[in-house]
Amino acid sequence: MKKKAIAGLVLVVVLSLGLFLFFRGILIPVEAERIYFGDDSGFRSCPSSIKITSQYYENHSRYFVNFTISTNSSSSLEFSLEGVIEEHVCIPEGIVLYTYYPGDWAGINAALVDYSLNIVWKRHFQAFPVKYHNGELLLTSSCIYFVNASTGDLSREICPGVARAQVHDVKILGDETYFTVVHYSVFTMNSQVHIYRVKDGKREKALIVKMDEHLLGARAILDVSEEYVAVAYYLRGISGAEKNGLCVFKRNIFRKISCRELKADDRPLEVKLRGDVVYLQTTKGLEVHRILTLRHP
């Protein structure tokens, strides 16, 4: 009888584990070599033959940045954009230069200059450039804006449909767009992190984590592979409390299968998926986990 009882208990444990792995999964720490996380922004290195200098000035209580762009052939271009802080990125179509005021949610003033030093377009956007993908410049704020890089015109936009939202990261794989959003809900009186998937015009979302207070800082980064989606998050509330963690989804069914909390001072910096292994770079080092789950159709 004792052997039967033990055998029955083992069977129950095995079946329970099998069911858990079928519908969910676990993250198992493993040893692995360091990897290069890389840069998937789509921006390219600017040509070494082009030199960009800038000078800040004030005119009738308005502030501007004057750009001077020159080449080795001695040709040059000079123009100004309103703002205080200046940045630029290079894309196949040319150099995107933009200015903004610190802490200002009014967005940016931007211009595209081609590599022959011609101004192609000037625009004002309510968002900041984060990626270049298939001829489009992606800008984010409370929404994702897809801008035709050649014309500067808005092609389309994707919004999460919630107030007080901030898009933190975007990944595009095939015809699917994934993005993370941090927002404060006045209805539930808490801060929340969601992941969204947009495919064939259909928008889906899933809750990652929430915190019952306003936030002083937040980060929600993601990576997408053929089989999985990984989201790493950092939240710091006004009380000083922190939440850090990692969640993994099965991509085909867009279902959360496993999460792991990190220590309060172990903040995620980068995340990368390689097959069934997820690499997480934090402020304390590299963590590597293997995703253990049964295949789901």
Coordinates of C-alpha atoms in Angstrom, one line a residue:
M1 CA 0.0 0.0 0.0
K2 CA 2.8 2.3 0.8
K3 CA 4.5 1.8 -2.6
K4 CA 1.1 2.5 -4.3
A5 CA 0.6 5.7 -2.3
I6 CA 4.1 6.9 -3.3
A7 CA 3.6 5.9 -6.9
G8 CA 0.3 7.8 -6.9
L9 CA 1.9 10.8 -5.4
V10 CA 4.6 10.8 -8.0
L11 CA 2.1 10.5 -10.8
V12 CA 0.1 13.4 -9.4
V13 CA 3.3 15.5 -9.2
V14 CA 4.3 14.6 -12.7
L15 CA 0.9 15.3 -14.2
S16 CA 0.7 18.6 -12.3
L17 CA 4.1 19.6 -13.6
G18 CA 3.1 18.6 -17.1
L19 CA -0.1 20.6 -17.0
F20 CA 1.8 23.6 -15.6
L21 CA 4.4 23.4 -18.4
F22 CA 1.7 23.0 -21.0
F23 CA -0.2 26.1 -20.1
R24 CA 2.7 28.0 -18.4
G25 CA 6.4 27.6 -18.1
I26 CA 9.4 28.3 -15.9
L27 CA 12.7 30.2 -16.2
I28 CA 15.7 28.2 -15.2
P29 CA 19.1 30.0 -14.5
V30 CA 21.8 28.6 -16.7
E31 CA 25.5 29.3 -17.4
A32 CA 26.2 31.0 -20.8
E33 CA 28.8 33.1 -22.5
R34 CA 28.3 36.8 -22.8
I35 CA 26.6 38.0 -25.9
Y36 CA 26.5 41.3 -27.8
F37 CA 23.1 42.9 -27.3
G38 CA 23.6 45.1 -30.3
D39 CA 21.6 48.1 -31.6
D40 CA 18.3 47.3 -33.4
S41 CA 17.3 51.0 -33.8
G42 CA 17.9 50.9 -37.6
F43 CA 20.0 54.1 -37.4
R44 CA 23.3 54.0 -39.2
S45 CA 26.7 55.5 -38.5
C46 CA 27.0 59.0 -39.9
P47 CA 29.6 59.4 -42.7
S48 CA 33.0 60.4 -41.4
S49 CA 33.2 62.9 -44.2
I50 CA 30.4 65.0 -42.7
K51 CA 31.0 67.3 -39.8
I52 CA 28.2 68.8 -37.7
T53 CA 28.6 71.7 -35.3
S54 CA 26.0 73.6 -33.4
Q55 CA 25.7 76.8 -31.5
Y56 CA 22.9 77.9 -29.2
Y57 CA 21.5 81.4 -29.2
E58 CA 18.5 83.5 -28.0
N59 CA 16.4 85.8 -30.1
H60 CA 13.5 87.8 -28.6
S61 CA 13.1 85.4 -25.7
R62 CA 13.0 82.4 -28.1
Y63 CA 15.8 79.9 -28.1
F64 CA 17.4 78.3 -31.2
V65 CA 20.2 76.0 -32.2
N66 CA 22.2 77.0 -35.3
F67 CA 23.6 74.0 -37.2
T68 CA 26.6 74.1 -39.5
I69 CA 27.1 71.0 -41.6
S70 CA 30.2 70.7 -43.8
T71 CA 32.0 68.0 -45.8
N72 CA 35.5 67.3 -46.8
S73 CA 34.8 68.9 -50.2
S74 CA 34.3 72.2 -48.4
S75 CA 30.6 72.5 -49.2
S76 CA 28.5 73.5 -46.2
L77 CA 24.9 74.2 -45.0
E78 CA 23.7 76.4 -42.2
F79 CA 20.3 76.6 -40.6
S80 CA 18.5 76.9 -37.3
L81 CA 15.8 75.0 -35.4
E82 CA 14.0 76.3 -32.3
G83 CA 15.0 74.5 -29.0
V84 CA 17.8 74.2 -26.5
I85 CA 19.0 70.6 -26.8
E86 CA 20.1 69.2 -30.1
E87 CA 20.5 65.6 -31.3
H88 CA 20.8 63.9 -34.7
V89 CA 20.6 60.4 -36.2
C90 CA 21.6 59.1 -39.6
I91 CA 19.4 57.0 -41.8
P92 CA 19.6 56.0 -45.5
E93 CA 17.8 59.1 -46.6
G94 CA 20.1 61.5 -44.8
I95 CA 20.7 63.1 -41.4
V96 CA 17.7 63.8 -39.1
L97 CA 18.6 66.8 -36.9
Y98 CA 16.2 67.8 -34.1
T99 CA 15.9 70.2 -31.2
Y100 CA 13.7 70.4 -28.1
Y101 CA 13.4 72.0 -24.7
P102 CA 14.4 70.0 -21.7
G103 CA 11.5 68.4 -19.9
D104 CA 9.1 69.8 -22.5
W105 CA 6.4 67.4 -23.7
A106 CA 5.8 69.7 -26.7
G107 CA 7.9 67.4 -28.9
I108 CA 10.7 68.3 -31.3
N109 CA 11.5 70.5 -34.3
A110 CA 13.2 68.3 -36.9
A111 CA 14.8 68.5 -40.3
L112 CA 16.1 66.0 -42.8
V113 CA 19.3 66.9 -44.6
D114 CA 20.4 64.6 -47.4
Y115 CA 24.0 63.6 -47.9
S116 CA 24.4 66.2 -50.6
L117 CA 23.6 68.8 -47.9
N118 CA 20.1 69.8 -49.1
I119 CA 17.3 70.3 -46.7
V120 CA 14.6 67.8 -47.7
W121 CA 12.0 68.7 -45.1
K122 CA 11.3 70.5 -41.8
R123 CA 8.6 69.3 -39.4
H124 CA 7.4 69.6 -35.8
F125 CA 6.6 66.3 -34.1
Q126 CA 4.9 65.6 -30.8
A127 CA 7.3 62.7 -30.2
F128 CA 10.9 61.6 -30.3
P129 CA 12.7 59.4 -32.9
V130 CA 13.5 55.9 -31.6
K131 CA 13.9 53.7 -34.7
Y132 CA 14.1 53.5 -38.5
H133 CA 12.3 50.6 -40.3
N134 CA 11.6 50.0 -43.9
G135 CA 11.8 53.7 -45.0
E136 CA 9.9 55.0 -42.0
L137 CA 11.1 56.9 -39.0
L138 CA 9.4 55.7 -35.8
L139 CA 8.7 58.3 -33.1
T140 CA 7.2 57.7 -29.7
S141 CA 5.5 59.6 -26.9
S142 CA 2.0 58.5 -25.9
C143 CA 1.6 56.8 -29.3
I144 CA 3.9 55.4 -32.0
Y145 CA 4.1 57.6 -35.1
F146 CA 5.3 56.2 -38.4
V147 CA 6.8 59.0 -40.6
N148 CA 7.8 58.6 -44.2
A149 CA 11.5 59.4 -44.0
S150 CA 11.6 60.7 -47.6
T151 CA 8.8 63.3 -47.2
G152 CA 8.4 63.8 -43.5
D153 CA 4.7 63.1 -43.7
L154 CA 2.9 60.9 -41.2
S155 CA 2.0 57.5 -42.6
R156 CA 0.1 56.1 -39.7
E157 CA 0.0 55.9 -35.9
I158 CA -0.6 53.3 -33.2
C159 CA -2.0 54.4 -29.9
P160 CA -2.6 52.3 -26.8
G161 CA -6.0 53.8 -26.1
V162 CA -5.3 54.8 -22.5
A163 CA -4.7 58.3 -21.0
R164 CA -1.4 59.3 -19.5
A165 CA 0.5 56.7 -21.4
Q166 CA 4.1 56.6 -22.4
V167 CA 5.5 54.2 -25.0
H168 CA 8.8 52.8 -23.8
D169 CA 10.0 50.2 -26.4
V170 CA 8.9 49.0 -29.9
K171 CA 9.8 45.9 -31.8
I172 CA 8.6 45.0 -35.3
L173 CA 8.7 41.4 -36.6
G174 CA 7.1 40.7 -39.9
D175 CA 3.5 42.0 -39.8
E176 CA 3.4 42.3 -36.0
T177 CA 4.2 45.3 -33.9
Y178 CA 5.0 44.9 -30.2
F179 CA 5.3 47.8 -27.8
T180 CA 5.4 48.4 -24.1
V181 CA 3.5 51.1 -22.3
V182 CA 3.7 52.6 -18.8
H183 CA 0.7 54.6 -17.6
Y184 CA -1.1 55.7 -14.4
S185 CA -4.7 54.7 -14.2
V186 CA -7.0 57.2 -12.4
F187 CA -9.7 54.5 -12.1
T188 CA -7.6 51.9 -10.3
M189 CA -5.3 54.5 -8.7
N190 CA -2.1 52.6 -9.7
S191 CA 0.7 52.6 -12.3
Q192 CA 0.7 49.8 -14.8
V193 CA 3.0 48.3 -17.4
H194 CA 1.4 46.6 -20.4
I195 CA 2.6 44.9 -23.6
Y196 CA 0.7 45.4 -26.8
R197 CA 0.6 43.4 -30.0
V198 CA -0.9 44.8 -33.2
K199 CA -1.4 42.3 -36.0
D200 CA -3.8 42.7 -39.0
G201 CA -5.3 45.8 -37.5
K202 CA -6.1 43.9 -34.3
R203 CA -4.7 45.3 -31.0
E204 CA -4.1 43.0 -28.0
K205 CA -2.6 43.8 -24.6
A206 CA -1.5 42.0 -21.5
L207 CA -0.6 43.3 -18.0
I208 CA 3.0 42.9 -17.0
V209 CA 3.1 44.5 -13.5
K210 CA 1.4 47.3 -11.5
M211 CA 2.4 49.5 -8.6
D212 CA 0.0 51.2 -6.2
E213 CA 1.5 54.7 -6.5
H214 CA 2.7 57.3 -8.9
L215 CA 6.1 56.7 -10.5
L216 CA 9.4 58.6 -10.3
G217 CA 11.0 56.4 -12.9
A218 CA 10.2 53.5 -15.2
R219 CA 11.7 51.4 -17.9
A220 CA 10.0 48.6 -19.9
I221 CA 12.2 47.0 -22.6
L222 CA 11.4 44.0 -24.8
D223 CA 12.7 41.6 -27.4
V224 CA 10.8 39.3 -29.8
S225 CA 11.9 36.0 -31.4
E226 CA 10.2 33.5 -33.6
E227 CA 8.7 31.7 -30.5
Y228 CA 8.9 34.0 -27.5
V229 CA 8.4 37.6 -26.3
A230 CA 10.4 38.9 -23.3
V231 CA 9.7 42.0 -21.3
A232 CA 12.0 43.4 -18.6
Y233 CA 10.8 46.2 -16.4
Y234 CA 11.9 48.7 -13.7
L235 CA 9.5 50.8 -11.7
R236 CA 10.3 53.3 -8.9
G237 CA 7.5 54.8 -6.9
I238 CA 7.3 58.1 -5.1
S239 CA 7.8 56.2 -1.8
G240 CA 11.1 55.0 -3.0
A241 CA 9.9 51.4 -3.5
E242 CA 11.1 49.5 -6.6
K243 CA 9.8 46.7 -8.7
N244 CA 12.1 45.0 -11.2
G245 CA 11.5 41.8 -13.1
L246 CA 11.3 39.8 -16.3
C247 CA 8.3 38.2 -18.0
V248 CA 8.2 35.8 -21.0
F249 CA 5.2 35.2 -23.4
K250 CA 4.6 32.5 -26.0
R251 CA 4.4 34.6 -29.2
N252 CA 1.9 32.5 -31.2
I253 CA -0.8 32.6 -28.5
F254 CA 0.3 35.9 -26.8
R255 CA 0.1 34.4 -23.4
K256 CA 2.3 35.1 -20.4
I257 CA 4.0 31.8 -19.4
S258 CA 6.5 32.9 -16.7
C259 CA 7.8 35.8 -14.7
R260 CA 10.7 36.4 -12.4
E261 CA 11.1 39.2 -9.9
L262 CA 14.5 40.8 -9.4
K263 CA 15.9 42.5 -6.3
A264 CA 15.0 46.1 -5.8
D265 CA 18.4 47.5 -6.9
D266 CA 18.8 45.0 -9.8
R267 CA 17.5 47.1 -12.6
P268 CA 17.2 45.7 -16.2
L269 CA 19.2 47.5 -18.9
E270 CA 18.9 45.2 -21.9
V271 CA 17.1 42.0 -22.8
K272 CA 17.8 39.6 -25.7
L273 CA 16.2 36.3 -26.8
R274 CA 18.2 33.6 -28.5
G275 CA 16.1 30.5 -29.1
D276 CA 14.7 29.3 -25.8
V277 CA 17.3 31.3 -23.8
V278 CA 16.7 34.9 -22.5
Y279 CA 19.7 37.1 -21.7
L280 CA 19.1 40.0 -19.2
Q281 CA 21.7 42.6 -18.6
T282 CA 21.1 44.4 -15.3
T283 CA 22.9 47.0 -13.2
K284 CA 24.4 44.1 -11.3
G285 CA 25.5 41.9 -14.2
L286 CA 24.3 39.4 -16.7
E287 CA 21.5 36.9 -16.0
V288 CA 20.7 34.0 -18.3
H289 CA 17.6 31.8 -18.2
R290 CA 16.4 28.9 -20.2
I291 CA 12.6 28.9 -20.9
L292 CA 11.2 25.5 -20.1
T293 CA 7.7 24.8 -21.5
L294 CA 5.9 22.2 -23.5
R295 CA 5.2 23.1 -27.1
H296 CA 1.8 24.6 -27.7
P297 CA 0.1 24.6 -31.1

